[in-house]
PDB file of C-alpha atoms in Angstrom:
ATOM      1  CA  UNK A  29     -26.585  -4.003   5.687  1.00  0.00           C
ATOM      2  CA  UNK A  30     -25.079  -7.409   6.367  1.00  0.00           C
ATOM      3  CA  UNK A  31     -23.340  -8.536   3.301  1.00  0.00           C
ATOM      4  CA  UNK A  32     -22.451 -11.805   4.770  1.00  0.00           C
ATOM      5  CA  UNK A  33     -24.845 -13.673   7.053  1.00  0.00           C
ATOM      6  CA  UNK A  34     -24.597 -16.645   9.316  1.00  0.00           C
ATOM      7  CA  UNK A  35     -28.085 -17.222  10.592  1.00  0.00           C
ATOM      8  CA  UNK A  36     -27.226 -19.782  13.044  1.00  0.00           C
ATOM      9  CA  UNK A  37     -25.538 -18.431  16.221  1.00  0.00           C
ATOM     10  CA  UNK A  38     -24.831 -21.715  17.598  1.00  0.00           C
ATOM     11  CA  UNK A  39     -24.706 -25.516  16.707  1.00  0.00           C
ATOM     12  CA  UNK A  40     -24.175 -28.607  18.692  1.00  0.00           C
ATOM     13  CA  UNK A  41     -23.033 -31.775  17.114  1.00  0.00           C
ATOM     14  CA  UNK A  42     -22.124 -35.243  18.614  1.00  0.00           C
ATOM     15  CA  UNK A  43     -18.423 -36.191  18.288  1.00  0.00           C
ATOM     16  CA  UNK A  44     -17.835 -38.136  15.155  1.00  0.00           C
ATOM     17  CA  UNK A  45     -20.879 -36.846  13.495  1.00  0.00           C
ATOM     18  CA  UNK A  46     -20.819 -34.358  10.660  1.00  0.00           C
ATOM     19  CA  UNK A  47     -20.981 -30.473  11.385  1.00  0.00           C
ATOM     20  CA  UNK A  48     -22.465 -28.354   8.687  1.00  0.00           C
ATOM     21  CA  UNK A  49     -22.017 -24.568   8.967  1.00  0.00           C
ATOM     22  CA  UNK A  50     -23.785 -22.319   6.502  1.00  0.00           C
ATOM     23  CA  UNK A  51     -23.256 -18.841   5.200  1.00  0.00           C
ATOM     24  CA  UNK A  52     -25.289 -16.557   2.782  1.00  0.00           C
ATOM     25  CA  UNK A  53     -24.070 -13.547   0.997  1.00  0.00           C
ATOM     26  CA  UNK A  54     -25.686 -10.668  -0.884  1.00  0.00           C
ATOM     27  CA  UNK A  55     -22.769  -9.016  -2.741  1.00  0.00           C
ATOM     28  CA  UNK A  56     -22.357 -10.460  -6.253  1.00  0.00           C
ATOM     29  CA  UNK A  57     -18.852  -8.830  -6.441  1.00  0.00           C
ATOM     30  CA  UNK A  58     -17.445 -11.212  -3.824  1.00  0.00           C
ATOM     31  CA  UNK A  59     -15.364 -13.892  -5.560  1.00  0.00           C
ATOM     32  CA  UNK A  60     -13.117 -15.376  -2.778  1.00  0.00           C
ATOM     33  CA  UNK A  61     -14.646 -16.913   0.348  1.00  0.00           C
ATOM     34  CA  UNK A  62     -12.908 -18.055   3.524  1.00  0.00           C
ATOM     35  CA  UNK A  63     -13.805 -19.880   6.741  1.00  0.00           C
ATOM     36  CA  UNK A  64     -11.969 -18.676   9.892  1.00  0.00           C
ATOM     37  CA  UNK A  65     -11.952 -20.339  13.312  1.00  0.00           C
ATOM     38  CA  UNK A  66     -11.584 -18.455  16.440  1.00  0.00           C
ATOM     39  CA  UNK A  67     -10.811 -19.534  20.112  1.00  0.00           C
ATOM     40  CA  UNK A  68     -11.522 -17.243  22.993  1.00  0.00           C
ATOM     41  CA  UNK A  69      -8.936 -14.524  23.613  1.00  0.00           C
ATOM     42  CA  UNK A  70      -7.138 -15.469  20.328  1.00  0.00           C
ATOM     43  CA  UNK A  71      -7.340 -13.957  16.745  1.00  0.00           C
ATOM     44  CA  UNK A  72      -9.152 -15.761  13.954  1.00  0.00           C
ATOM     45  CA  UNK A  73      -7.232 -18.638  12.315  1.00  0.00           C
ATOM     46  CA  UNK A  74      -7.597 -19.501   8.657  1.00  0.00           C
ATOM     47  CA  UNK A  75      -9.199 -22.650   8.019  1.00  0.00           C
ATOM     48  CA  UNK A  76     -10.109 -23.092   4.228  1.00  0.00           C
ATOM     49  CA  UNK A  77     -10.953 -21.032   1.318  1.00  0.00           C
ATOM     50  CA  UNK A  78     -12.565 -21.172  -2.074  1.00  0.00           C
ATOM     51  CA  UNK A  79     -12.603 -19.150  -5.334  1.00  0.00           C
ATOM     52  CA  UNK A  80     -15.622 -18.606  -7.086  1.00  0.00           C
ATOM     53  CA  UNK A  81     -14.334 -20.525 -10.141  1.00  0.00           C
ATOM     54  CA  UNK A  82     -14.842 -23.646  -7.903  1.00  0.00           C
ATOM     55  CA  UNK A  83     -17.792 -25.265  -6.385  1.00  0.00           C
ATOM     56  CA  UNK A  84     -15.844 -27.463  -3.785  1.00  0.00           C
ATOM     57  CA  UNK A  85     -12.588 -27.400  -1.993  1.00  0.00           C
ATOM     58  CA  UNK A  86     -11.460 -29.972   0.389  1.00  0.00           C
ATOM     59  CA  UNK A  87      -8.728 -30.195   3.118  1.00  0.00           C
ATOM     60  CA  UNK A  88      -8.617 -33.183   5.217  1.00  0.00           C
ATOM     61  CA  UNK A  89     -11.751 -33.356   7.476  1.00  0.00           C
ATOM     62  CA  UNK A  90     -12.857 -29.881   6.114  1.00  0.00           C
ATOM     63  CA  UNK A  91     -14.774 -29.296   2.862  1.00  0.00           C
ATOM     64  CA  UNK A  92     -16.319 -26.125   1.696  1.00  0.00           C
ATOM     65  CA  UNK A  93     -19.080 -25.924  -0.986  1.00  0.00           C
ATOM     66  CA  UNK A  94     -19.987 -22.896  -2.865  1.00  0.00           C
ATOM     67  CA  UNK A  95     -23.318 -22.335  -4.669  1.00  0.00           C
ATOM     68  CA  UNK A  96     -22.961 -19.133  -6.530  1.00  0.00           C
ATOM     69  CA  UNK A  97     -26.387 -19.010  -8.040  1.00  0.00           C
ATOM     70  CA  UNK A  98     -27.880 -19.265  -4.354  1.00  0.00           C
ATOM     71  CA  UNK A  99     -25.118 -17.173  -3.040  1.00  0.00           C
ATOM     72  CA  UNK A 100     -24.638 -19.671  -0.381  1.00  0.00           C
ATOM     73  CA  UNK A 101     -21.722 -21.478   1.036  1.00  0.00           C
ATOM     74  CA  UNK A 102     -21.346 -24.326   3.592  1.00  0.00           C
ATOM     75  CA  UNK A 103     -18.417 -25.782   5.675  1.00  0.00           C
ATOM     76  CA  UNK A 104     -18.621 -29.522   6.331  1.00  0.00           C
ATOM     77  CA  UNK A 105     -16.543 -30.981   9.053  1.00  0.00           C
ATOM     78  CA  UNK A 106     -16.266 -34.779   9.268  1.00  0.00           C
ATOM     79  CA  UNK A 107     -15.746 -36.417  11.501  1.00  0.00           C
ATOM     80  CA  UNK A 108     -16.276 -33.669  14.232  1.00  0.00           C
ATOM     81  CA  UNK A 109     -13.774 -33.905  17.201  1.00  0.00           C
ATOM     82  CA  UNK A 110     -13.895 -31.968  20.549  1.00  0.00           C
ATOM     83  CA  UNK A 111     -11.010 -29.768  19.377  1.00  0.00           C
ATOM     84  CA  UNK A 112     -13.276 -28.265  16.740  1.00  0.00           C
ATOM     85  CA  UNK A 113     -15.318 -26.478  19.329  1.00  0.00           C
ATOM     86  CA  UNK A 114     -14.908 -22.785  18.543  1.00  0.00           C
ATOM     87  CA  UNK A 115     -16.493 -19.899  16.755  1.00  0.00           C
ATOM     88  CA  UNK A 116     -16.397 -20.107  12.968  1.00  0.00           C
ATOM     89  CA  UNK A 117     -16.602 -17.017  10.825  1.00  0.00           C
ATOM     90  CA  UNK A 118     -17.479 -17.019   7.164  1.00  0.00           C
ATOM     91  CA  UNK A 119     -15.649 -14.224   5.194  1.00  0.00           C
ATOM     92  CA  UNK A 120     -15.717 -12.827   1.709  1.00  0.00           C
ATOM     93  CA  UNK A 121     -13.565 -10.673  -0.405  1.00  0.00           C
ATOM     94  CA  UNK A 122     -13.229  -9.116  -3.877  1.00  0.00           C
ATOM     95  CA  UNK A 123     -10.203 -10.979  -5.118  1.00  0.00           C
ATOM     96  CA  UNK A 124      -9.733  -8.609  -8.008  1.00  0.00           C
ATOM     97  CA  UNK A 125      -9.711  -5.572  -5.791  1.00  0.00           C
ATOM     98  CA  UNK A 126      -6.139  -4.478  -6.732  1.00  0.00           C
ATOM     99  CA  UNK A 127      -4.667  -6.520  -4.054  1.00  0.00           C
ATOM    100  CA  UNK A 128      -6.959  -5.016  -1.204  1.00  0.00           C
ATOM    101  CA  UNK A 129      -8.515  -8.290   0.066  1.00  0.00           C
ATOM    102  CA  UNK A 130     -10.206  -6.701   2.832  1.00  0.00           C
ATOM    103  CA  UNK A 131     -12.478  -9.293   4.327  1.00  0.00           C
ATOM    104  CA  UNK A 132     -16.310  -8.932   5.020  1.00  0.00           C
ATOM    105  CA  UNK A 133     -17.165 -11.223   7.877  1.00  0.00           C
ATOM    106  CA  UNK A 134     -20.455 -12.853   9.057  1.00  0.00           C
ATOM    107  CA  UNK A 135     -21.370 -12.679  12.560  1.00  0.00           C
ATOM    108  CA  UNK A 136     -20.172 -16.200  13.489  1.00  0.00           C
ATOM    109  CA  UNK A 137     -21.493 -19.622  14.491  1.00  0.00           C
ATOM    110  CA  UNK A 138     -20.416 -21.061  17.860  1.00  0.00           C
ATOM    111  CA  UNK A 139     -19.885 -24.899  17.252  1.00  0.00           C
ATOM    112  CA  UNK A 140     -19.966 -27.287  20.224  1.00  0.00           C
ATOM    113  CA  UNK A 141     -18.852 -30.662  19.889  1.00  0.00           C
ATOM    114  CA  UNK A 142     -20.343 -33.067  22.440  1.00  0.00           C
ATOM    115  CA  UNK A 143     -18.132 -35.861  23.488  1.00  0.00           C
TER     116      UNK A 143
ATOM    117  CA  UNK B  20       7.792 -14.866  17.786  1.00  0.00           C
ATOM    118  CA  UNK B  21       6.675 -15.765  14.230  1.00  0.00           C
ATOM    119  CA  UNK B  22       3.155 -14.517  14.413  1.00  0.00           C
ATOM    120  CA  UNK B  23       1.390 -11.110  14.449  1.00  0.00           C
ATOM    121  CA  UNK B  24       1.707  -9.471  17.772  1.00  0.00           C
ATOM    122  CA  UNK B  25      -0.465  -6.846  19.299  1.00  0.00           C
ATOM    123  CA  UNK B  26      -0.149  -4.612  22.308  1.00  0.00           C
ATOM    124  CA  UNK B  27      -1.514  -3.759  24.829  1.00  0.00           C
ATOM    125  CA  UNK B  28      -3.806  -6.964  25.142  1.00  0.00           C
ATOM    126  CA  UNK B  29      -6.263  -5.089  27.131  1.00  0.00           C
ATOM    127  CA  UNK B  30      -6.758  -1.230  27.522  1.00  0.00           C
ATOM    128  CA  UNK B  31      -9.305   0.600  29.773  1.00  0.00           C
ATOM    129  CA  UNK B  32      -9.690   4.213  28.905  1.00  0.00           C
ATOM    130  CA  UNK B  33     -11.890   6.934  30.414  1.00  0.00           C
ATOM    131  CA  UNK B  34     -14.082   8.600  28.017  1.00  0.00           C
ATOM    132  CA  UNK B  35     -12.345  11.397  26.226  1.00  0.00           C
ATOM    133  CA  UNK B  36      -8.930   9.913  26.491  1.00  0.00           C
ATOM    134  CA  UNK B  37      -6.665   9.082  23.614  1.00  0.00           C
ATOM    135  CA  UNK B  38      -5.367   5.656  23.139  1.00  0.00           C
ATOM    136  CA  UNK B  39      -2.748   4.006  20.771  1.00  0.00           C
ATOM    137  CA  UNK B  40      -2.857   0.495  19.720  1.00  0.00           C
ATOM    138  CA  UNK B  41       0.267  -1.272  18.226  1.00  0.00           C
ATOM    139  CA  UNK B  42       0.543  -4.034  15.696  1.00  0.00           C
ATOM    140  CA  UNK B  43       3.708  -5.903  14.949  1.00  0.00           C
ATOM    141  CA  UNK B  44       2.991  -7.855  11.616  1.00  0.00           C
ATOM    142  CA  UNK B  45       4.931 -10.904  10.399  1.00  0.00           C
ATOM    143  CA  UNK B  46       8.256  -9.922   9.149  1.00  0.00           C
ATOM    144  CA  UNK B  47       8.182  -9.263   5.488  1.00  0.00           C
ATOM    145  CA  UNK B  48       4.444  -9.081   5.097  1.00  0.00           C
ATOM    146  CA  UNK B  49       3.530  -6.321   2.819  1.00  0.00           C
ATOM    147  CA  UNK B  50      -0.158  -5.948   3.554  1.00  0.00           C
ATOM    148  CA  UNK B  51      -1.638  -4.991   6.890  1.00  0.00           C
ATOM    149  CA  UNK B  52      -5.284  -4.754   7.907  1.00  0.00           C
ATOM    150  CA  UNK B  53      -7.022  -3.310  10.983  1.00  0.00           C
ATOM    151  CA  UNK B  54     -10.570  -4.654  11.894  1.00  0.00           C
ATOM    152  CA  UNK B  55     -12.918  -3.753  14.786  1.00  0.00           C
ATOM    153  CA  UNK B  56     -14.913  -6.642  16.465  1.00  0.00           C
ATOM    154  CA  UNK B  57     -17.804  -5.568  18.617  1.00  0.00           C
ATOM    155  CA  UNK B  58     -19.164  -7.924  21.107  1.00  0.00           C
ATOM    156  CA  UNK B  59     -21.329 -10.736  19.449  1.00  0.00           C
ATOM    157  CA  UNK B  60     -20.352  -9.425  15.858  1.00  0.00           C
ATOM    158  CA  UNK B  61     -17.762 -10.521  13.310  1.00  0.00           C
ATOM    159  CA  UNK B  62     -14.674  -8.385  12.538  1.00  0.00           C
ATOM    160  CA  UNK B  63     -15.296  -5.313  10.530  1.00  0.00           C
ATOM    161  CA  UNK B  64     -12.739  -3.760   8.321  1.00  0.00           C
ATOM    162  CA  UNK B  65     -11.196  -0.465   9.331  1.00  0.00           C
ATOM    163  CA  UNK B  66      -8.175   0.306   7.048  1.00  0.00           C
ATOM    164  CA  UNK B  67      -5.546  -1.280   4.813  1.00  0.00           C
ATOM    165  CA  UNK B  68      -1.856  -0.572   4.247  1.00  0.00           C
ATOM    166  CA  UNK B  69       0.455  -1.834   1.432  1.00  0.00           C
ATOM    167  CA  UNK B  70       3.760  -1.246   2.844  1.00  0.00           C
ATOM    168  CA  UNK B  71       3.824   2.223   4.314  1.00  0.00           C
ATOM    169  CA  UNK B  72       0.878   3.535   2.013  1.00  0.00           C
ATOM    170  CA  UNK B  73      -2.506   3.586   3.423  1.00  0.00           C
ATOM    171  CA  UNK B  74      -4.567   2.527   0.461  1.00  0.00           C
ATOM    172  CA  UNK B  75      -8.070   2.177   1.951  1.00  0.00           C
ATOM    173  CA  UNK B  76      -9.400   3.955   5.062  1.00  0.00           C
ATOM    174  CA  UNK B  77     -13.008   3.587   4.122  1.00  0.00           C
ATOM    175  CA  UNK B  78     -13.951   1.743   7.278  1.00  0.00           C
ATOM    176  CA  UNK B  79     -12.611   4.072   9.802  1.00  0.00           C
ATOM    177  CA  UNK B  80     -15.930   5.171  11.675  1.00  0.00           C
ATOM    178  CA  UNK B  81     -15.013   8.745  12.314  1.00  0.00           C
ATOM    179  CA  UNK B  82     -12.082  11.306  12.130  1.00  0.00           C
ATOM    180  CA  UNK B  83     -11.235  10.361  15.667  1.00  0.00           C
ATOM    181  CA  UNK B  84      -9.577   7.267  14.269  1.00  0.00           C
ATOM    182  CA  UNK B  85      -6.187   7.467  12.620  1.00  0.00           C
ATOM    183  CA  UNK B  86      -3.708   4.753  11.535  1.00  0.00           C
ATOM    184  CA  UNK B  87      -0.131   4.713  10.418  1.00  0.00           C
ATOM    185  CA  UNK B  88       2.671   2.406   9.315  1.00  0.00           C
ATOM    186  CA  UNK B  89       5.484   4.934   8.619  1.00  0.00           C
ATOM    187  CA  UNK B  90       8.285   2.415   7.821  1.00  0.00           C
ATOM    188  CA  UNK B  91       6.087  -0.241   6.368  1.00  0.00           C
ATOM    189  CA  UNK B  92       6.295  -2.692   9.326  1.00  0.00           C
ATOM    190  CA  UNK B  93       4.802  -1.794  12.575  1.00  0.00           C
ATOM    191  CA  UNK B  94       1.360   0.045  12.528  1.00  0.00           C
ATOM    192  CA  UNK B  95      -0.356   2.067  15.074  1.00  0.00           C
ATOM    193  CA  UNK B  96      -4.000   2.716  15.410  1.00  0.00           C
ATOM    194  CA  UNK B  97      -4.778   5.774  17.344  1.00  0.00           C
ATOM    195  CA  UNK B  98      -8.369   6.682  18.691  1.00  0.00           C
ATOM    196  CA  UNK B  99      -8.655  10.203  19.955  1.00  0.00           C
ATOM    197  CA  UNK B 100     -11.380  11.307  22.554  1.00  0.00           C
ATOM    198  CA  UNK B 101     -12.567   7.786  22.903  1.00  0.00           C
ATOM    199  CA  UNK B 102     -16.294   7.279  23.430  1.00  0.00           C
ATOM    200  CA  UNK B 103     -18.162   4.203  24.835  1.00  0.00           C
ATOM    201  CA  UNK B 104     -19.109   2.989  21.380  1.00  0.00           C
ATOM    202  CA  UNK B 105     -15.483   2.615  20.588  1.00  0.00           C
ATOM    203  CA  UNK B 106     -15.447  -0.389  23.170  1.00  0.00           C
ATOM    204  CA  UNK B 107     -14.412  -3.466  20.992  1.00  0.00           C
ATOM    205  CA  UNK B 108     -11.636  -5.706  20.151  1.00  0.00           C
ATOM    206  CA  UNK B 109      -9.216  -4.313  17.571  1.00  0.00           C
ATOM    207  CA  UNK B 110      -7.636  -6.919  15.424  1.00  0.00           C
ATOM    208  CA  UNK B 111      -4.642  -6.608  13.248  1.00  0.00           C
ATOM    209  CA  UNK B 112      -3.811  -8.875  10.304  1.00  0.00           C
ATOM    210  CA  UNK B 113      -0.884  -9.144   7.866  1.00  0.00           C
ATOM    211  CA  UNK B 114      -0.492 -10.973   4.555  1.00  0.00           C
ATOM    212  CA  UNK B 115       2.516 -11.686   2.573  1.00  0.00           C
ATOM    213  CA  UNK B 116       1.600  -9.722  -0.516  1.00  0.00           C
ATOM    214  CA  UNK B 117      -1.317  -8.082  -2.328  1.00  0.00           C
ATOM    215  CA  UNK B 118      -2.957  -9.892  -5.198  1.00  0.00           C
ATOM    216  CA  UNK B 119      -3.287 -13.546  -5.819  1.00  0.00           C
ATOM    217  CA  UNK B 120      -0.871 -16.239  -4.681  1.00  0.00           C
ATOM    218  CA  UNK B 121      -1.362 -18.449  -7.653  1.00  0.00           C
ATOM    219  CA  UNK B 122      -3.839 -21.081  -8.286  1.00  0.00           C
ATOM    220  CA  UNK B 123      -6.842 -18.683  -7.796  1.00  0.00           C
ATOM    221  CA  UNK B 124      -5.906 -18.411  -4.133  1.00  0.00           C
ATOM    222  CA  UNK B 125      -5.558 -15.258  -2.221  1.00  0.00           C
ATOM    223  CA  UNK B 126      -2.692 -14.734   0.234  1.00  0.00           C
ATOM    224  CA  UNK B 127      -3.790 -15.738   3.849  1.00  0.00           C
ATOM    225  CA  UNK B 128      -4.369 -13.058   6.294  1.00  0.00           C
ATOM    226  CA  UNK B 129      -2.731 -13.835   9.745  1.00  0.00           C
ATOM    227  CA  UNK B 130      -4.461 -12.407  12.689  1.00  0.00           C
ATOM    228  CA  UNK B 131      -3.065 -11.106  15.900  1.00  0.00           C
ATOM    229  CA  UNK B 132      -4.795 -11.893  19.253  1.00  0.00           C
ATOM    230  CA  UNK B 133      -6.454  -8.518  19.295  1.00  0.00           C
ATOM    231  CA  UNK B 134      -6.477  -5.575  21.661  1.00  0.00           C
ATOM    232  CA  UNK B 135      -9.609  -5.380  23.967  1.00  0.00           C
ATOM    233  CA  UNK B 136     -10.520  -1.718  24.467  1.00  0.00           C
ATOM    234  CA  UNK B 137     -13.014  -0.782  27.081  1.00  0.00           C
ATOM    235  CA  UNK B 138     -13.967   2.848  27.311  1.00  0.00           C
ATOM    236  CA  UNK B 139     -15.855   3.792  30.727  1.00  0.00           C
TER     237      UNK B 139
END
């Protein structure tokens, strides 16, 4: 039972354009959402997060949108740069879980930025 | 170094062999997590420590898996009698403290590079 789903295994985007990565979740207890970026042979690196009390969080070129009623979140990268080519994981946690913020991950989307 | 380190980076084991994977979290980090990442999948939670206390081991797939963090810093994940289905990347993550950091944000989990285990 996949509680966090990333239905696009891969995405190719022209340099300078917007990249949009999508994520859906099924567990209504999730109240904190994160995006991680992963390069080969490295561990995931935190990118941006959003609490369920918000519907948007922005950090430089990265914006995460949360639609709680649809149980959907998306990551927008604009403008896309070649260094953004990586695997992106959506993750969720129950923030009120007495400090055990174990993460539930999606299966990842491989983003390729075309120069 | 300042980040989370894991050793060995690569481990090849024969089926039935015992293995031990080590994680050195960031100094001062209270929370420590182990995740298992199978090929083509996202990381899956295995177990969680708060200092030396193992508060959640609900993700350990069988009683062949055992984790410890005796002094609240370095952690070891041990797999006994390895099977081919144990082949995966094992990731360790640490975070500063449990609970919220303030402003509705959770403390960031910092991941190590992982140990790639191959069971033949």
